[in-house]
């Protein structure tokens, strides 16, 4: 006899014994057993504690004592159903295959294997095992019920760990092939129906009662209109802008359109007579949309509605503007472009939208009183000082050339420099306009000379065919003798 058939015989024998022995014991017992029965809740038989084994008459398990015990037993303070070593979580079928998903709660060892039986016959043995497992039986007859058994082996020996399941294969598909405009929608439907090896046909769509297509990137719903029996539909997290293909799916009771594109018209929802719950976080209420009126009409029909219009929200307690969109109403932080304007929102919702100066990513930006970033390229005067905003909006620092004129912006404050400024080891001078000075420059009674590079001259310098001397401070020497050379009132060397 095979090991599989032996387990079957043993299981049947134990079930027969469990039904016969309790009734026989009850017929022979009067006094002591009657007293025990009186001490238990009405209608519940007393249960003898059995160590390290399963009791067919028991209904609770005490893991602290590794025993099954009676609800009336005061020594049992933990009442939990025993966990099966192999638990079948889900089965699904096509016309020629069955997939079973199961959890293994036993100890994962290197010598663990699973045997899969189909209608009592060994189908396959799998040696690569996990705590959560998938297995598919292929090449099956259509429209047929199958008995599935999973048995665990360790070291090639059978254990007492097994599980049963039953599943019907579907009938052969019929009808036209469904034409999906968006392959991502087709992928979601195939995944739900477990149909991967062929095209989806009309009969397949008739058994599509629930579809969870969150985050597939779907743009078009074309093809879904043939899912006449669809009741549960989650299309959140896609790029849908038109829901007309599902307008006639009147049996839909739950619909989630959250975080899609700008769906301008939701009026077709009003024809879904069985609709009981509708969610559209980040709903579009903008120009040309009738969504606000439709949402109110759904509420009037007592549909459970969950919406969160996208856009700005003023938090009155902190006096800050916040922005909510995408990912089910989550607070948006960082850069945000809205209506062709850039905004910045702090990671801390209590700080909200930036206004005025903000130091972001190592650069300074300026945001006006309504939070819009000052965009460039543009000159801007703020607080009596001039700045230059680059195209990115970041304030310029360091050297900047416009036409033939050089400017310098402070590397810390980003304000345009005027007057004297030392960059590295070199001094430069900038006019009141910010333009870098070159050539002769007089400050009071003192003369300086700025080279064509803008660098302040020091030491001997020939200008216009004449020699001059400039101290380390840049001041021109005059009416004195330097290195044996006499300099006149003009500062030029007198030959």
XYZ file of C-alpha atoms in Angstrom:
495
model
C 0.000 0.000 0.000
C 1.389 3.480 -0.857
C 2.130 6.006 1.848
C -0.629 8.275 0.457
C -3.292 5.523 0.686
C -2.086 4.552 4.146
C -2.720 8.096 5.411
C -6.182 8.031 3.878
C -7.045 4.778 5.643
C -5.650 6.047 8.927
C -7.636 9.280 8.708
C -10.934 7.473 7.999
C -10.309 4.992 10.831
C -9.613 7.794 13.348
C -12.799 9.626 12.388
C -14.907 6.459 12.833
C -13.349 5.789 16.236
C -13.952 9.380 17.334
C -17.686 9.052 16.651
C -18.149 5.513 18.094
C -16.079 5.695 21.292
C -17.665 8.809 22.854
C -21.191 7.407 22.364
C -20.188 3.997 23.745
C -18.565 5.542 26.777
C -21.679 7.587 27.381
C -23.883 4.464 27.327
C -21.765 2.640 29.948
C -21.246 5.617 32.258
C -23.808 6.940 34.718
C -22.608 8.414 38.017
C -19.145 9.879 37.562
C -19.691 11.031 33.986
C -23.023 12.590 34.852
C -21.387 14.597 37.588
C -18.756 15.833 35.145
C -21.402 16.847 32.605
C -23.263 18.898 35.177
C -20.136 20.985 35.868
C -19.760 22.054 32.226
C -21.738 24.679 30.302
C -25.042 23.474 28.916
C -24.713 21.545 25.674
C -20.889 21.214 25.928
C -19.270 17.875 26.652
C -16.382 17.575 29.094
C -13.015 17.049 27.414
C -10.122 15.032 28.742
C -6.759 16.799 28.415
C -4.518 14.939 26.005
C -0.821 15.845 25.868
C 1.019 16.380 22.573
C -1.748 15.095 20.349
C -4.887 16.235 18.589
C -8.252 15.559 20.228
C -11.125 15.207 17.709
C -13.606 16.314 20.371
C -11.523 19.311 21.423
C -11.999 22.852 20.194
C -9.287 24.851 21.927
C -5.554 24.611 22.200
C -3.350 25.760 25.043
C 0.099 26.483 23.591
C 1.606 26.993 27.063
C 0.911 23.384 28.005
C 0.826 21.970 24.492
C -2.634 20.629 25.254
C -6.174 20.844 23.988
C -8.580 21.787 26.704
C -12.160 22.561 27.613
C -13.497 26.114 27.728
C -14.665 25.310 31.295
C -11.198 24.210 32.396
C -9.914 27.007 34.709
C -6.307 25.930 34.180
C -6.528 26.850 30.480
C -6.168 30.608 30.131
C -5.277 30.693 26.428
C -7.878 29.604 23.913
C -6.646 29.556 20.342
C -7.412 27.256 17.466
C -4.417 25.113 16.477
C -2.528 26.359 13.436
C -2.347 23.842 10.615
C 1.139 23.231 9.270
C -0.085 23.713 5.691
C -2.837 26.248 5.082
C -4.376 26.724 1.660
C -4.958 30.453 1.285
C -6.442 30.710 -2.190
C -7.184 28.685 -5.296
C -7.955 29.947 -8.790
C -8.608 28.272 -12.099
C -8.752 28.650 -15.851
C -10.198 26.167 -18.296
C -6.974 24.128 -18.230
C -5.123 25.005 -15.024
C -5.536 25.405 -11.274
C -3.289 27.537 -9.086
C -3.073 26.992 -5.358
C -1.482 29.420 -2.902
C -0.591 28.040 0.499
C 1.304 28.924 3.653
C 3.679 26.524 5.378
C 3.720 27.124 9.146
C 6.126 24.324 9.981
C 9.884 24.475 10.263
C 11.638 25.274 6.992
C 14.518 22.834 6.570
C 16.860 22.072 3.706
C 15.349 18.598 3.258
C 11.738 19.864 3.112
C 9.749 18.989 -0.002
C 6.101 19.118 -1.061
C 4.205 16.478 -2.989
C 1.198 17.592 -4.990
C -1.627 15.135 -5.663
C -4.459 15.559 -8.110
C -7.470 13.300 -7.586
C -5.335 10.933 -5.517
C -2.516 10.652 -8.033
C 0.937 12.104 -7.513
C 1.332 15.061 -9.880
C 4.670 16.585 -8.887
C 7.284 16.917 -6.155
C 8.834 20.297 -5.414
C 12.052 20.655 -3.436
C 12.374 24.452 -3.517
C 10.143 25.502 -0.632
C 9.181 28.715 1.162
C 6.805 29.777 3.891
C 4.459 31.179 1.211
C 4.133 29.083 -1.928
C 2.402 29.025 -5.319
C 1.843 25.965 -7.443
C -0.048 25.550 -10.737
C -1.456 22.346 -12.207
C -1.484 22.512 -16.002
C -3.068 20.449 -18.771
C -6.374 19.883 -16.991
C -9.797 19.106 -18.430
C -12.223 22.010 -18.651
C -15.385 22.205 -16.532
C -14.116 19.547 -14.110
C -13.796 19.335 -10.323
C -10.383 18.352 -8.977
C -9.305 17.251 -5.501
C -5.935 18.698 -4.549
C -3.718 17.437 -1.738
C -0.403 18.875 -0.586
C 1.841 16.688 1.566
C 5.097 17.689 3.299
C 8.160 15.431 3.336
C 11.360 15.850 5.321
C 14.414 13.863 4.476
C 12.340 11.915 1.977
C 10.014 10.734 4.736
C 6.343 11.625 5.016
C 5.210 13.850 7.859
C 1.710 14.329 9.217
C 1.571 17.769 7.571
C -0.884 17.976 4.676
C -3.788 20.023 3.325
C -6.785 19.495 1.021
C -8.566 21.736 -1.453
C -11.167 21.398 -4.196
C -11.476 23.519 -7.307
C -13.395 23.472 -10.608
C -11.774 24.353 -13.900
C -13.718 26.738 -16.095
C -15.517 25.907 -19.295
C -13.737 26.453 -22.606
C -13.703 30.161 -23.503
C -15.950 31.446 -26.239
C -16.900 34.701 -27.909
C -14.816 37.337 -29.633
C -11.372 38.292 -28.478
C -11.589 41.440 -26.342
C -9.722 44.351 -27.893
C -7.880 46.288 -25.190
C -6.542 49.664 -26.218
C -4.144 49.716 -23.268
C -1.907 46.678 -22.748
C -1.593 47.546 -19.053
C -5.333 47.136 -18.558
C -5.136 43.820 -20.393
C -2.321 42.768 -18.063
C -4.416 43.630 -14.995
C -7.380 41.620 -16.321
C -5.195 38.630 -17.226
C -3.588 38.673 -13.797
C -6.974 38.733 -12.087
C -8.363 35.897 -14.229
C -5.091 33.897 -14.201
C -5.149 33.819 -17.989
C -1.626 34.263 -19.331
C -1.293 31.854 -22.252
C -3.945 33.262 -24.589
C -6.034 36.320 -25.430
C -8.972 37.349 -23.270
C -12.336 36.406 -24.766
C -15.843 37.642 -24.022
C -16.679 34.656 -21.806
C -13.655 35.463 -19.638
C -14.966 38.963 -19.035
C -18.300 37.550 -17.877
C -16.579 35.932 -14.882
C -14.744 39.117 -13.960
C -16.542 40.213 -10.807
C -13.694 42.080 -9.146
C -10.720 43.957 -10.583
C -7.959 45.590 -8.556
C -5.795 47.517 -11.012
C -4.049 49.964 -8.691
C -0.894 51.609 -10.019
C -0.662 49.906 -13.433
C -0.276 53.214 -15.300
C -3.475 52.575 -17.254
C -4.579 55.359 -19.596
C -7.500 53.800 -21.487
C -10.384 51.660 -20.190
C -11.405 50.543 -23.684
C -12.257 46.844 -23.566
C -13.557 46.870 -20.007
C -17.121 47.558 -21.162
C -17.619 43.825 -21.810
C -17.201 43.027 -18.089
C -20.970 43.122 -17.568
C -20.876 41.419 -14.162
C -18.174 43.601 -12.647
C -19.032 44.631 -9.086
C -15.786 45.777 -7.455
C -13.439 48.050 -9.415
C -10.280 49.714 -8.091
C -8.610 51.892 -10.747
C -6.701 54.178 -8.390
C -3.164 55.324 -9.109
C -3.382 55.305 -12.913
C -3.542 57.968 -15.667
C -7.189 57.652 -16.655
C -9.026 60.712 -17.977
C -12.066 59.085 -19.600
C -14.423 56.669 -17.838
C -17.004 56.365 -20.628
C -16.107 52.672 -21.324
C -17.478 51.686 -17.894
C -20.568 53.897 -18.083
C -22.909 50.937 -18.762
C -21.514 48.594 -16.084
C -24.544 49.039 -13.887
C -23.676 46.329 -11.344
C -20.613 48.103 -10.010
C -21.081 48.628 -6.281
C -17.583 49.843 -5.357
C -15.479 52.170 -7.513
C -12.160 53.840 -6.705
C -10.771 56.401 -9.171
C -8.339 58.105 -6.801
C -5.167 59.682 -8.171
C -5.709 59.537 -11.897
C -5.614 62.220 -14.577
C -8.145 65.019 -14.838
C -11.410 63.133 -15.278
C -13.624 65.968 -16.416
C -17.012 64.278 -16.307
C -18.244 61.776 -13.713
C -21.916 62.010 -14.651
C -22.010 58.425 -15.966
C -21.696 57.229 -12.359
C -25.263 58.336 -11.751
C -26.496 55.465 -13.981
C -24.798 52.836 -11.774
C -27.875 51.891 -9.770
C -26.035 49.507 -7.424
C -23.174 51.874 -6.616
C -22.798 52.059 -2.818
C -19.252 53.389 -2.387
C -17.189 55.739 -4.518
C -13.704 57.105 -3.847
C -11.862 59.758 -5.778
C -9.139 61.361 -3.704
C -7.482 64.075 -5.746
C -10.754 64.683 -7.576
C -10.625 67.352 -10.265
C -12.929 70.322 -9.684
C -11.284 72.609 -12.222
C -12.667 74.577 -15.166
C -14.959 72.663 -17.512
C -15.709 69.973 -14.947
C -19.116 69.004 -13.561
C -17.581 66.735 -10.953
C -18.580 68.835 -7.969
C -22.258 68.618 -8.930
C -21.985 64.878 -9.617
C -20.359 64.215 -6.247
C -23.190 66.054 -4.526
C -25.765 64.047 -6.510
C -24.110 60.808 -5.371
C -24.213 61.968 -1.767
C -27.901 62.777 -2.187
C -28.409 59.176 -3.391
C -26.772 58.023 -0.128
C -23.681 56.653 -1.856
C -20.701 56.452 0.486
C -18.377 59.043 -1.014
C -14.726 59.633 -0.179
C -13.235 62.576 -2.030
C -10.434 65.003 -1.373
C -10.241 67.766 -3.960
C -6.673 68.229 -5.045
C -4.939 71.489 -4.448
C -4.289 73.989 -1.723
C -5.527 73.893 1.833
C -5.028 76.636 4.414
C -4.237 75.285 7.886
C -5.714 78.004 10.047
C -4.119 77.056 13.368
C -0.571 77.459 12.029
C -1.492 79.943 9.333
C 0.215 77.874 6.636
C -0.759 76.763 3.179
C -0.505 73.028 2.495
C -1.013 70.992 -0.665
C -2.606 67.576 -0.829
C -2.616 65.295 -3.825
C -1.731 61.763 -4.951
C -1.161 58.678 -2.828
C -4.521 58.846 -1.083
C -4.486 62.368 0.241
C -0.902 62.400 1.423
C 0.690 65.740 2.177
C 2.940 66.865 -0.666
C 6.386 68.151 0.261
C 9.227 69.481 -1.852
C 8.841 71.186 -5.211
C 5.378 71.521 -6.686
C 4.345 73.035 -10.008
C 0.791 74.308 -10.046
C -0.766 76.466 -12.755
C 2.685 77.018 -14.301
C 4.104 78.366 -11.045
C 6.646 76.688 -8.798
C 6.114 76.330 -5.062
C 8.071 74.681 -2.300
C 6.515 72.897 0.670
C 8.492 71.933 3.722
C 8.736 68.302 4.785
C 7.212 69.478 8.047
C 3.491 70.165 7.431
C 3.515 72.679 10.267
C 5.829 74.877 8.173
C 3.879 74.397 4.961
C 4.455 76.494 1.861
C 7.550 78.691 1.629
C 7.289 82.453 1.324
C 10.148 84.936 1.210
C 13.692 83.583 1.259
C 14.350 79.849 1.570
C 17.630 77.952 1.397
C 16.972 74.714 -0.512
C 19.549 72.194 -1.650
C 22.460 74.566 -1.167
C 20.844 77.434 -3.089
C 18.742 80.459 -2.192
C 15.293 81.005 -3.689
C 12.715 83.721 -3.220
C 8.963 83.106 -3.035
C 6.388 85.896 -3.138
C 3.607 86.402 -0.603
C 1.407 83.759 -2.271
C 4.243 81.244 -2.428
C 5.128 81.469 -6.129
C 8.855 81.174 -6.775
C 10.589 84.095 -8.423
C 11.577 82.668 -11.799
C 14.402 83.777 -14.006
C 16.399 84.707 -15.720
C 15.635 88.079 -14.168
C 17.035 90.900 -12.053
C 15.103 91.575 -8.881
C 15.437 94.208 -6.184
C 14.556 92.971 -2.703
C 15.057 94.925 0.484
C 17.013 97.614 -1.351
C 19.478 95.112 -2.850
C 19.779 93.628 -6.284
C 19.786 89.906 -7.042
C 19.794 87.813 -10.156
C 17.494 84.804 -10.411
C 18.627 82.102 -12.792
C 16.209 80.167 -14.993
C 15.851 77.542 -12.265
C 14.865 80.236 -9.801
C 18.076 79.804 -7.808
C 19.815 83.072 -6.971
C 23.086 83.613 -8.784
C 26.297 83.622 -6.765
C 29.811 84.541 -7.845
C 30.690 85.998 -11.225
C 28.057 86.786 -13.836
C 28.592 88.365 -17.271
C 25.818 90.184 -19.077
C 26.858 91.468 -22.470
C 30.375 92.782 -21.956
C 29.830 93.701 -18.307
C 30.832 91.604 -15.325
C 28.950 91.477 -12.023
C 29.606 89.652 -8.802
C 27.020 88.214 -6.386
C 27.908 87.493 -2.810
C 28.462 83.779 -2.272
C 26.545 83.812 1.016
C 23.821 86.463 0.764
C 23.607 86.263 -3.097
C 23.214 90.067 -3.190
C 24.965 91.976 -5.983
C 28.250 93.484 -4.845
C 29.082 97.174 -5.104
C 32.250 98.900 -3.998
C 35.379 96.936 -3.149
C 35.307 93.145 -3.006
C 38.086 90.625 -2.524
C 37.702 87.351 -4.411
C 40.433 84.926 -3.517
C 43.588 87.014 -3.111
C 42.526 89.696 -5.594
C 40.645 92.939 -5.042
C 37.987 94.192 -7.442
C 35.834 97.254 -7.548
C 32.184 97.413 -8.605
C 30.265 100.554 -9.476
C 26.953 101.491 -7.872
C 25.270 99.718 -10.804
C 27.144 96.542 -9.933
C 29.256 96.696 -13.082
C 32.872 95.753 -12.521
C 35.289 98.701 -12.768
C 38.240 98.714 -15.134
C 40.865 101.373 -15.832
C 41.390 104.398 -13.589
C 39.213 104.793 -10.516
C 39.350 107.737 -8.079
C 38.091 107.521 -4.517
C 38.429 110.851 -2.780
C 41.940 112.053 -3.593
C 43.253 108.544 -4.121
C 43.698 106.916 -7.486
C 43.555 103.211 -8.268
C 43.964 101.271 -11.429
C 41.881 98.191 -12.325
C 43.254 95.900 -15.008
C 41.093 94.756 -17.913
C 40.385 91.630 -15.849
C 39.077 93.910 -13.118
C 41.914 92.994 -10.761
C 43.309 95.922 -8.783
C 46.851 96.819 -9.876
C 49.749 96.713 -7.412
C 53.460 97.374 -7.949
C 54.794 98.905 -11.155
C 52.297 99.250 -13.951
C 52.619 100.775 -17.435
C 49.501 102.660 -18.492
C 49.280 104.619 -21.723
C 53.055 104.504 -22.238
C 53.785 105.815 -18.732
C 54.931 103.972 -15.622
C 53.122 104.179 -12.302
C 53.564 102.548 -8.973
C 50.698 101.211 -6.827
C 51.089 100.242 -3.205
C 49.750 96.855 -1.967
C 46.606 98.725 -0.921
C 46.133 99.697 -4.591
C 46.733 103.377 -3.869
C 48.769 105.111 -6.579
C 52.095 106.604 -5.403
C 52.719 110.322 -6.219
C 55.329 112.973 -5.394
C 57.726 110.363 -4.084
C 60.638 108.170 -5.128
C 60.166 104.390 -5.456
C 63.104 102.061 -6.154
C 65.208 105.102 -7.106
C 62.607 106.386 -9.564
C 61.014 109.768 -9.003
C 57.209 109.995 -9.393
C 55.458 113.275 -10.078
C 52.130 114.675 -8.830
C 50.304 112.719 -11.536
C 51.954 109.527 -10.296
C 53.878 109.051 -13.544
C 57.612 108.337 -13.477
C 59.626 111.461 -14.253
C 62.376 110.453 -16.604
